[in-house]
Amino acid sequence: MIRKALPFLAAALLAALALAPAADASVAPADPSYKVLVFSKTDTFRHDAIPTAVQTIKDLGAANGFTVDVTEDDTVFTRAGLSAYRTVVFALTTGDVLNDAEQTAFEGYIRGGGGYVGLHAAADTEYSWPFYGELVGAYFKSHPAQQQAAVRVEDPVHPSTAHLPASWSRFDEWYAYRSNPRTSAHVLASLDETSYSPGSGAMGDHPITWCKNHQGGRSWYTGMGHTKESYSDPAYRKMLLGGIRYTAGAVNADCTPSGGGTGTVQAESFQTTQGGRTVTKAGADNGQTLGYLDPGDWVSYANLPVGGSTTFKARVVSGGAGGTIQIRTGSPTGPVLGSVAVPNTGGWATFKDVSTTLAGVPSGRADVYLTFTGTGSSLLDVDDFAFNTPAPGPVLGLAGKCLDVSGAATTNGTQVQLFTCSGGYAQQWTRTPAGELRALGKCLDVSGGGTADGTKVDLWDCNASAAQQWTPTPAGELRNPQSGKCLDVAGAGSADGTKVLLWTCWGGSNQRWGLPV
């Protein structure tokens, strides 16, 4: 009799499941309880979506087990006031919203492992506070009219974007930024600029949502969320929930920078060590440093994205004689990329930043070793460190015009030309130690590796070939070592759209270029 009842029970169970309500897309698995602060103070423009955004976060909290406090009172930004919260949401803030003391308290909160979520106009906030600019990832520059656009989802596994389709069409106000965050942040989603009219805000490579680890804390930002309707979109709500959960430490995710630089590496997060160990120390990021370092000690860090880096910076502390940090790759006796001296910083509680230039940096990723030299014992502690890429800038040519990627396109073979300087990302170039000039994530390239006069110069995937090496000369030329020829403006023309090409060097003004510092 029991055997006969099983089919009926199974059918009944299936029927019950079919009638059960679908799971709310903006409800996550239960997390340990924590508190979130939503801060929505404005000093300039005030978005009418702020009340909707605030209510949405309160609703997400109620459905997902975290408590939400809401304020526009900046006096909560004290060490004690912030200590209750796992993350702070800057909900469409604008202008200068914190005074100096409050900024210092928030910096300490982030360095102590706190979280930051920035919504839309959070990038239009605190322009004169460098720490904030680094935390959010980029400052607002401009926006066109609100319109439909296609969002490209670049990370299909991050908790804030795992639920999204590869191409997500939505209506919003699409911000352009003063710099590209890709070198210091992990880009989660970007805009397809062919899907809408960006106007003067065209960036070519156009990140719109990203995350990063910053000086011990976690940061997540999206440029989306201008409209009230955004906050009723289940996909947007789930994306926002993922950003909150990530910055609160409820879930982990890879926020390694998408291109260039390593972001900030916590020194105590080493893979292997000979001699050094983790030290609990007040004032340190995450409350810990790498310490007890004696001459001959070393530590390793696996698979860091060092390619394109030109400088190394570390946050250190020493109450003794100090010592020297050597940066190596491959092994503790591998090639030295650079060395930086660490002095007595004024005591074991006084931190200082030190830096050095690098040479011989391998492309892509590498295992990094820090080795230590000096006299005595317990030379220094290292709190964190970073490999940094040079800042992009314009390459100035004939008639004061700029080296420009036609149409800000990133297709291999796109013509490079001369054009009136606009500050757009199609005119932002970065020099690398390998002699490359990079824009929009690709390299200035001699088409087909040609050497004949008139060979096209275009944009192409970076491949470390001789066709992508450019050597500046004292005369202001850019020579391609493979051919011995120069980057040349065709026919010495200065009209917008004049092509650049390869030509025999002859000293003319159409072969002179001013490079970014």
Coordinates of C-alpha atoms in Angstrom, one line a residue:
M1 CA 0.0 0.0 0.0
I2 CA 2.8 2.4 0.8
R3 CA 4.4 1.7 -2.6
K4 CA 1.2 2.5 -4.4
A5 CA 0.9 5.9 -2.5
L6 CA 4.3 7.2 -3.6
P7 CA 3.2 8.3 -7.1
F8 CA 0.3 10.2 -5.7
L9 CA 2.5 11.9 -3.1
A10 CA 5.1 12.8 -5.7
A11 CA 2.4 14.3 -8.0
A12 CA 1.0 16.3 -5.0
L13 CA 4.4 17.6 -4.2
L14 CA 5.0 18.7 -7.8
A15 CA 1.6 20.5 -7.9
A16 CA 2.4 22.3 -4.6
L17 CA 5.7 23.4 -6.0
A18 CA 4.1 24.7 -9.1
L19 CA 1.7 26.8 -7.1
A20 CA 4.5 28.2 -4.8
P21 CA 5.4 31.8 -5.5
A22 CA 8.6 32.4 -7.5
A23 CA 11.7 33.5 -5.4
D24 CA 12.3 37.2 -5.3
A25 CA 15.3 37.9 -7.5
S26 CA 16.5 40.5 -5.0
V27 CA 16.7 38.1 -2.1
A28 CA 20.0 36.5 -1.4
P29 CA 20.9 33.5 0.8
A30 CA 20.7 34.4 4.5
D31 CA 23.8 36.3 5.7
P32 CA 24.9 36.9 9.3
S33 CA 23.1 40.1 10.5
Y34 CA 25.0 43.4 9.8
K35 CA 24.3 47.1 9.5
V36 CA 24.4 49.4 6.5
L37 CA 24.5 53.2 6.5
V38 CA 22.9 55.0 3.6
F39 CA 24.2 58.6 3.2
S40 CA 22.4 60.9 0.8
K41 CA 23.6 64.4 1.5
T42 CA 23.9 66.7 -1.5
D43 CA 25.8 70.0 -1.8
T44 CA 25.0 70.8 -5.5
F45 CA 22.5 69.0 -7.7
R46 CA 19.9 66.9 -5.9
H47 CA 18.4 63.9 -7.8
D48 CA 14.7 63.3 -7.3
A49 CA 15.4 59.5 -7.3
I50 CA 17.1 59.8 -3.8
P51 CA 14.0 58.8 -1.8
T52 CA 13.3 55.9 -4.1
A53 CA 16.9 54.7 -3.8
V54 CA 16.8 55.0 -0.1
Q55 CA 13.6 53.0 0.2
T56 CA 14.9 50.4 -2.1
I57 CA 17.9 49.8 0.1
K58 CA 15.7 49.6 3.2
D59 CA 13.5 47.0 1.4
L60 CA 16.6 45.0 0.4
G61 CA 17.8 45.1 4.0
A62 CA 14.4 43.9 5.3
A63 CA 14.4 41.0 2.8
N64 CA 18.0 40.0 3.3
G65 CA 18.7 40.3 7.0
F66 CA 20.7 43.5 7.3
T67 CA 19.7 46.7 9.1
V68 CA 19.6 50.0 7.3
D69 CA 20.1 53.4 8.9
V70 CA 19.6 56.5 6.7
T71 CA 21.1 59.9 7.3
E72 CA 22.1 63.2 5.7
D73 CA 23.8 64.2 8.9
D74 CA 27.5 64.1 8.1
T75 CA 28.4 64.3 11.8
V76 CA 27.9 60.5 12.0
F77 CA 31.3 60.3 10.2
T78 CA 33.4 59.8 13.2
R79 CA 35.4 56.7 14.2
A80 CA 32.8 55.7 16.8
G81 CA 29.9 56.6 14.5
L82 CA 31.0 54.5 11.6
S83 CA 32.2 51.5 13.7
A84 CA 28.6 50.1 13.8
Y85 CA 28.4 49.7 10.0
R86 CA 29.8 47.1 7.7
T87 CA 29.4 49.3 4.6
V88 CA 28.3 52.8 3.8
V89 CA 26.2 53.6 0.7
F90 CA 26.7 57.1 -0.9
A91 CA 23.3 57.3 -2.5
L92 CA 23.4 59.9 -5.3
T93 CA 25.5 62.4 -3.2
T94 CA 26.9 65.5 -4.9
G95 CA 29.5 68.1 -4.0
D96 CA 31.4 68.5 -0.8
V97 CA 29.6 66.6 1.9
L98 CA 32.2 65.9 4.5
N99 CA 34.6 68.2 6.4
D100 CA 38.3 67.5 7.0
A101 CA 37.8 65.6 10.3
E102 CA 34.9 63.6 8.8
Q103 CA 37.1 62.7 5.8
T104 CA 39.8 61.5 8.1
A105 CA 37.4 59.3 10.0
F106 CA 36.1 57.8 6.8
E107 CA 39.6 57.0 5.6
G108 CA 40.3 55.2 8.8
Y109 CA 37.0 53.3 8.5
I110 CA 38.0 52.1 5.0
R111 CA 41.5 51.2 6.0
G112 CA 40.1 49.2 8.9
G113 CA 38.2 47.0 6.4
G114 CA 35.0 49.0 5.9
G115 CA 32.9 49.0 2.8
Y116 CA 31.8 51.7 0.3
V117 CA 29.0 51.6 -2.3
G118 CA 28.6 54.5 -4.7
L119 CA 25.4 55.1 -6.7
H120 CA 25.5 57.2 -9.8
A121 CA 26.2 60.8 -8.6
A122 CA 28.5 59.5 -5.9
A123 CA 31.1 60.1 -8.7
D124 CA 30.1 63.7 -8.7
T125 CA 31.2 64.1 -5.1
E126 CA 34.3 65.4 -3.2
Y127 CA 36.5 66.4 -6.2
S128 CA 39.2 67.9 -3.9
W129 CA 39.6 64.8 -1.7
P130 CA 42.1 62.5 -3.4
F131 CA 41.4 59.5 -1.2
Y132 CA 37.7 59.6 -2.2
G133 CA 38.5 59.8 -5.9
E134 CA 40.7 56.7 -5.6
L135 CA 38.0 54.9 -3.6
V136 CA 35.1 55.6 -6.0
G137 CA 37.4 54.9 -9.0
A138 CA 36.7 57.8 -11.3
Y139 CA 35.1 61.3 -11.2
F140 CA 32.1 62.3 -13.3
K141 CA 32.8 64.4 -16.4
S142 CA 29.6 64.8 -18.4
H143 CA 26.5 63.0 -19.6
P144 CA 24.2 63.1 -22.8
A145 CA 20.4 63.0 -22.7
Q146 CA 18.9 60.1 -21.0
Q147 CA 18.4 57.2 -23.4
Q148 CA 18.4 53.5 -24.0
A149 CA 21.8 51.8 -24.2
A150 CA 23.3 48.3 -24.2
V151 CA 25.4 47.4 -21.1
R152 CA 28.1 44.7 -21.7
V153 CA 28.5 42.5 -18.7
E154 CA 32.2 41.7 -18.3
D155 CA 32.1 39.6 -15.1
P156 CA 29.5 36.8 -15.2
V157 CA 30.4 35.5 -11.7
H158 CA 30.6 38.5 -9.4
P159 CA 27.6 38.5 -7.0
S160 CA 26.4 41.8 -8.4
T161 CA 26.4 40.8 -12.0
A162 CA 26.1 37.0 -12.1
H163 CA 22.4 37.2 -12.8
L164 CA 22.7 39.6 -15.8
P165 CA 22.7 38.7 -19.5
A166 CA 25.8 39.3 -21.5
S167 CA 24.1 42.3 -23.1
W168 CA 21.6 44.2 -20.9
S169 CA 19.5 46.9 -22.5
R170 CA 18.2 49.6 -20.2
F171 CA 17.3 53.3 -20.0
D172 CA 19.3 55.7 -17.8
E173 CA 21.5 58.8 -17.7
W174 CA 24.9 57.5 -18.9
Y175 CA 27.8 59.1 -17.2
A176 CA 31.2 59.7 -18.8
Y177 CA 34.2 59.9 -16.5
R178 CA 37.3 62.1 -16.2
S179 CA 39.6 59.0 -16.1
N180 CA 39.2 55.3 -17.0
P181 CA 39.0 53.2 -13.8
R182 CA 40.0 50.0 -15.6
T183 CA 43.7 50.3 -14.5
S184 CA 42.9 50.4 -10.8
A185 CA 39.4 48.7 -10.6
H186 CA 37.8 45.4 -11.7
V187 CA 35.3 46.4 -14.4
L188 CA 32.0 44.5 -14.0
A189 CA 30.1 46.1 -16.8
S190 CA 30.7 48.6 -19.5
L191 CA 28.7 50.6 -22.1
D192 CA 28.5 49.7 -25.8
E193 CA 28.8 53.2 -27.2
T194 CA 27.5 52.1 -30.6
S195 CA 24.1 51.4 -28.9
Y196 CA 23.4 55.0 -27.9
S197 CA 24.6 58.6 -28.6
P198 CA 27.4 59.5 -26.1
G199 CA 28.1 62.9 -27.7
S200 CA 31.2 64.5 -26.2
G201 CA 31.2 61.9 -23.5
A202 CA 32.5 59.1 -25.8
M203 CA 35.2 57.2 -23.9
G204 CA 35.7 54.3 -26.3
D205 CA 36.4 51.9 -23.5
H206 CA 33.5 53.0 -21.2
P207 CA 33.2 51.2 -17.8
I208 CA 30.0 51.8 -16.0
T209 CA 30.1 49.4 -13.0
W210 CA 33.2 48.3 -11.1
C211 CA 34.6 47.1 -7.8
K212 CA 38.0 47.4 -6.2
N213 CA 40.0 46.7 -3.0
H214 CA 41.3 50.0 -1.6
Q215 CA 43.7 50.4 1.3
G216 CA 42.1 47.6 3.2
G217 CA 38.5 48.3 2.4
R218 CA 36.1 47.2 -0.4
S219 CA 34.5 49.5 -2.9
W220 CA 31.7 49.0 -5.4
Y221 CA 30.3 51.7 -7.8
T222 CA 27.7 51.9 -10.5
G223 CA 27.0 54.8 -12.8
M224 CA 23.5 53.6 -13.2
G225 CA 20.6 54.7 -11.1
H226 CA 19.7 58.2 -12.1
T227 CA 16.0 57.4 -12.7
K228 CA 13.4 56.4 -10.2
E229 CA 12.4 53.5 -12.4
S230 CA 15.8 52.0 -12.0
Y231 CA 15.0 51.0 -8.5
S232 CA 11.9 49.0 -9.4
D233 CA 13.9 46.9 -12.0
P234 CA 14.5 43.5 -10.4
A235 CA 17.8 43.1 -12.3
Y236 CA 19.1 46.5 -11.0
R237 CA 17.9 45.8 -7.5
K238 CA 19.7 42.4 -7.5
M239 CA 22.9 44.1 -8.8
L240 CA 22.7 46.7 -6.0
L241 CA 22.2 43.9 -3.5
G242 CA 25.3 42.1 -4.7
G243 CA 27.3 45.3 -4.4
I244 CA 26.1 45.8 -0.8
R245 CA 26.8 42.2 0.2
Y246 CA 30.3 42.3 -1.4
T247 CA 31.4 45.5 0.3
A248 CA 29.9 44.3 3.6
G249 CA 32.1 41.2 3.4
A250 CA 29.0 38.9 3.3
V251 CA 30.4 37.4 0.1
N252 CA 33.8 37.3 -1.5
A253 CA 34.7 38.1 -5.1
D254 CA 37.6 38.8 -7.4
C255 CA 38.1 42.6 -7.7
T256 CA 41.6 42.4 -9.3
P257 CA 42.0 45.4 -11.6
S258 CA 40.9 44.7 -15.2
G259 CA 43.9 46.2 -16.9
G260 CA 47.2 47.4 -15.6
G261 CA 48.4 47.7 -12.0
T262 CA 47.6 45.3 -9.2
G263 CA 45.5 47.5 -7.0
T264 CA 46.5 47.6 -3.4
V265 CA 48.0 44.3 -2.1
Q266 CA 47.9 43.7 1.7
A267 CA 51.4 42.7 2.6
E268 CA 50.3 40.1 5.1
S269 CA 48.4 38.2 2.4
F270 CA 51.6 36.5 1.2
Q271 CA 51.7 33.1 -0.3
T272 CA 55.0 31.9 1.1
T273 CA 57.6 33.4 3.4
Q274 CA 61.0 33.0 4.8
G275 CA 61.3 34.9 8.1
G276 CA 58.5 37.4 8.0
R277 CA 55.1 36.9 9.7
T278 CA 51.8 38.7 10.3
V279 CA 51.8 41.4 13.0
T280 CA 48.7 42.9 14.6
K281 CA 49.2 46.7 14.6
A282 CA 46.9 49.7 15.3
G283 CA 46.7 52.0 12.3
A284 CA 47.4 49.3 9.7
D285 CA 45.0 48.4 6.9
N286 CA 42.9 45.5 8.2
G287 CA 44.8 46.0 11.5
Q288 CA 47.8 43.9 10.4
T289 CA 51.2 44.3 8.8
L290 CA 54.0 42.0 7.5
G291 CA 56.7 42.3 10.2
Y292 CA 59.6 40.7 12.0
L293 CA 61.7 41.2 8.8
D294 CA 65.4 40.5 9.1
P295 CA 68.2 40.8 6.4
G296 CA 67.8 37.9 3.9
D297 CA 64.1 37.4 4.6
W298 CA 61.6 37.2 1.7
V299 CA 57.9 36.8 1.0
S300 CA 56.1 35.8 -2.2
Y301 CA 52.8 36.8 -3.9
A302 CA 51.3 34.7 -6.6
N303 CA 50.2 35.8 -10.1
L304 CA 50.0 39.5 -9.7
P305 CA 49.1 41.6 -12.8
V306 CA 52.3 43.7 -13.0
G307 CA 52.4 44.3 -16.8
G308 CA 52.8 47.9 -17.7
S309 CA 53.8 49.0 -14.2
T310 CA 56.5 51.7 -13.9
T311 CA 56.5 52.4 -10.2
F312 CA 56.2 50.5 -6.9
K313 CA 54.7 52.1 -3.8
A314 CA 54.5 50.7 -0.3
R315 CA 53.1 51.8 3.1
V316 CA 55.7 51.0 5.7
V317 CA 56.6 51.6 9.3
S318 CA 59.9 51.3 11.2
G319 CA 61.0 52.2 14.7
G320 CA 64.5 50.9 14.1
A321 CA 67.3 51.4 11.5
G322 CA 65.0 50.6 8.6
G323 CA 66.2 48.7 5.5
T324 CA 65.7 48.1 1.8
I325 CA 62.9 46.4 0.0
Q326 CA 63.9 44.7 -3.3
I327 CA 61.2 43.9 -5.8
R328 CA 61.8 40.7 -7.7
T329 CA 59.9 38.3 -10.0
G330 CA 60.1 34.5 -10.4
S331 CA 62.1 33.6 -7.2
P332 CA 63.8 35.2 -4.2
T333 CA 66.9 35.5 -6.3
G334 CA 65.1 36.5 -9.5
P335 CA 65.8 39.8 -11.4
V336 CA 65.5 43.0 -9.3
L337 CA 62.9 45.3 -10.8
G338 CA 63.6 48.0 -8.3
S339 CA 64.7 48.8 -4.7
V340 CA 63.3 51.2 -2.2
A341 CA 65.0 52.4 1.0
V342 CA 62.8 52.5 4.1
P343 CA 64.0 54.9 6.8
N344 CA 63.1 55.1 10.5
T345 CA 59.6 56.5 10.1
G346 CA 59.5 58.0 13.6
G347 CA 58.3 55.0 15.5
W348 CA 56.5 51.7 15.1
A349 CA 53.1 53.5 15.0
T350 CA 54.1 56.1 12.4
F351 CA 53.4 54.9 8.8
K352 CA 55.0 56.4 5.7
D353 CA 54.7 55.8 1.9
V354 CA 57.8 55.0 0.0
S355 CA 58.2 54.4 -3.7
T356 CA 60.6 53.6 -6.5
T357 CA 60.7 53.4 -10.3
L358 CA 60.8 49.9 -11.9
A359 CA 62.6 48.5 -14.9
G360 CA 62.4 45.1 -16.7
V361 CA 58.8 44.5 -15.6
P362 CA 57.5 41.4 -17.4
S363 CA 54.2 41.7 -19.3
G364 CA 51.0 40.2 -17.9
R365 CA 51.1 38.5 -14.6
A366 CA 54.1 37.3 -12.5
D367 CA 55.0 35.8 -9.1
V368 CA 56.4 38.7 -7.1
Y369 CA 59.0 38.3 -4.3
L370 CA 59.9 41.1 -1.8
T371 CA 63.3 40.6 -0.4
F372 CA 64.8 42.5 2.5
T373 CA 68.3 43.8 3.2
G374 CA 69.7 45.9 6.0
T375 CA 71.6 45.8 9.3
G376 CA 70.4 44.2 12.5
S377 CA 66.9 42.7 13.0
S378 CA 63.3 43.7 12.8
L379 CA 64.1 46.2 10.1
L380 CA 60.6 47.3 9.1
D381 CA 57.0 46.4 8.7
V382 CA 55.1 46.5 5.3
D383 CA 51.4 47.4 5.5
D384 CA 50.5 47.3 1.8
F385 CA 52.0 47.8 -1.6
A386 CA 51.0 48.5 -5.2
F387 CA 52.4 48.4 -8.7
N388 CA 51.3 51.5 -10.6
T389 CA 50.9 52.2 -14.2
P390 CA 51.6 55.7 -15.7
A391 CA 48.7 58.1 -16.1
P392 CA 47.4 58.4 -19.7
G393 CA 47.6 61.7 -21.6
P394 CA 47.5 63.2 -25.0
V395 CA 50.2 62.8 -27.7
L396 CA 50.5 66.3 -29.3
G397 CA 51.5 66.7 -32.9
L398 CA 51.3 69.1 -35.8
A399 CA 49.4 72.3 -35.2
G400 CA 48.8 71.4 -31.6
K401 CA 46.4 68.6 -32.5
C402 CA 46.2 65.2 -30.9
L403 CA 47.0 61.6 -31.9
D404 CA 43.5 60.2 -32.1
V405 CA 41.9 56.8 -32.7
S406 CA 39.3 57.3 -35.5
G407 CA 35.8 57.1 -34.1
A408 CA 37.1 55.9 -30.7
A409 CA 36.8 52.4 -32.2
T410 CA 38.6 49.4 -30.8
T411 CA 38.5 47.1 -33.8
N412 CA 41.9 45.9 -34.9
G413 CA 43.1 47.9 -37.8
T414 CA 41.3 51.1 -36.8
Q415 CA 43.1 54.1 -38.4
V416 CA 45.0 56.4 -36.1
Q417 CA 44.8 60.1 -37.2
L418 CA 45.4 63.7 -36.2
F419 CA 42.4 65.5 -34.7
T420 CA 41.6 68.6 -32.6
C421 CA 42.2 67.8 -29.0
S422 CA 39.0 67.0 -27.0
G423 CA 40.2 65.2 -23.9
G424 CA 38.3 62.1 -25.0
Y425 CA 39.6 58.6 -24.4
A426 CA 40.4 58.1 -28.0
Q427 CA 43.2 60.6 -27.4
Q428 CA 44.5 59.3 -24.1
W429 CA 47.8 57.3 -24.5
T430 CA 49.9 55.5 -22.0
R431 CA 53.6 54.8 -22.5
T432 CA 54.8 51.4 -21.2
P433 CA 58.3 50.3 -20.2
A434 CA 58.2 48.0 -23.3
G435 CA 58.1 51.1 -25.6
E436 CA 54.4 50.7 -26.5
L437 CA 51.8 53.5 -26.8
R438 CA 48.4 52.3 -25.6
A439 CA 44.9 53.7 -26.0
L440 CA 41.5 52.1 -25.4
G441 CA 43.3 49.0 -24.2
K442 CA 45.2 48.5 -27.4
C443 CA 48.5 49.4 -29.0
L444 CA 49.8 51.9 -31.7
D445 CA 50.9 49.5 -34.4
V446 CA 52.6 49.5 -37.8
S447 CA 50.2 47.5 -40.0
G448 CA 51.6 44.1 -40.8
G449 CA 55.0 45.0 -39.3
G450 CA 55.7 46.8 -42.6
T451 CA 58.8 49.0 -43.2
A452 CA 57.9 50.8 -46.4
D453 CA 57.2 54.5 -46.5
G454 CA 53.5 55.1 -46.2
T455 CA 52.7 51.9 -44.2
K456 CA 49.5 52.4 -42.3
V457 CA 49.7 53.0 -38.5
D458 CA 46.7 51.7 -36.7
L459 CA 45.3 50.3 -33.4
W460 CA 45.8 46.6 -32.7
D461 CA 45.8 44.1 -29.9
C462 CA 49.0 44.5 -27.9
N463 CA 51.3 41.6 -28.8
A464 CA 54.8 42.7 -27.7
S465 CA 56.0 42.7 -31.3
A466 CA 58.6 45.1 -32.8
A467 CA 55.7 46.7 -34.8
Q468 CA 54.4 48.1 -31.6
Q469 CA 57.6 49.7 -30.2
W470 CA 58.2 53.4 -30.4
T471 CA 61.3 55.1 -29.2
P472 CA 61.3 58.9 -28.5
T473 CA 64.3 60.8 -29.8
P474 CA 65.8 64.1 -28.5
A475 CA 64.4 65.7 -31.7
G476 CA 60.8 64.8 -30.6
E477 CA 60.4 62.0 -33.1
L478 CA 58.8 58.6 -32.4
R479 CA 60.9 56.0 -34.2
N480 CA 59.9 52.4 -34.8
P481 CA 63.1 50.5 -34.1
Q482 CA 62.2 47.6 -36.4
S483 CA 62.1 49.9 -39.5
G484 CA 64.2 52.8 -38.2
K485 CA 61.4 55.1 -39.5
C486 CA 59.2 57.7 -37.9
L487 CA 55.5 58.3 -37.0
D488 CA 54.5 60.8 -39.6
V489 CA 51.4 63.0 -40.4
A490 CA 50.6 62.3 -44.0
G491 CA 51.5 65.1 -46.3
A492 CA 52.2 67.4 -43.4
G493 CA 48.4 68.1 -43.3
S494 CA 46.8 69.5 -40.2
A495 CA 43.1 69.0 -41.0
D496 CA 41.1 66.9 -38.7
G497 CA 41.2 63.3 -39.8
T498 CA 44.6 63.4 -41.5
K499 CA 46.1 59.9 -41.3
V500 CA 49.4 59.1 -39.6
L501 CA 51.7 56.6 -41.2
L502 CA 55.3 55.3 -41.2
W503 CA 57.8 57.4 -43.1
T504 CA 61.6 57.9 -43.4
C505 CA 62.7 60.3 -40.6
W506 CA 63.6 63.7 -42.0
G507 CA 63.2 66.1 -39.1
G508 CA 60.0 67.8 -40.3
S509 CA 57.4 69.3 -37.9
N510 CA 54.9 66.6 -39.0
Q511 CA 57.2 64.0 -37.3
R512 CA 57.5 65.8 -33.9
W513 CA 55.4 64.6 -31.0
G514 CA 54.9 65.7 -27.4
L515 CA 54.4 62.7 -25.2
P516 CA 52.4 62.3 -21.9
V517 CA 54.7 62.6 -18.9

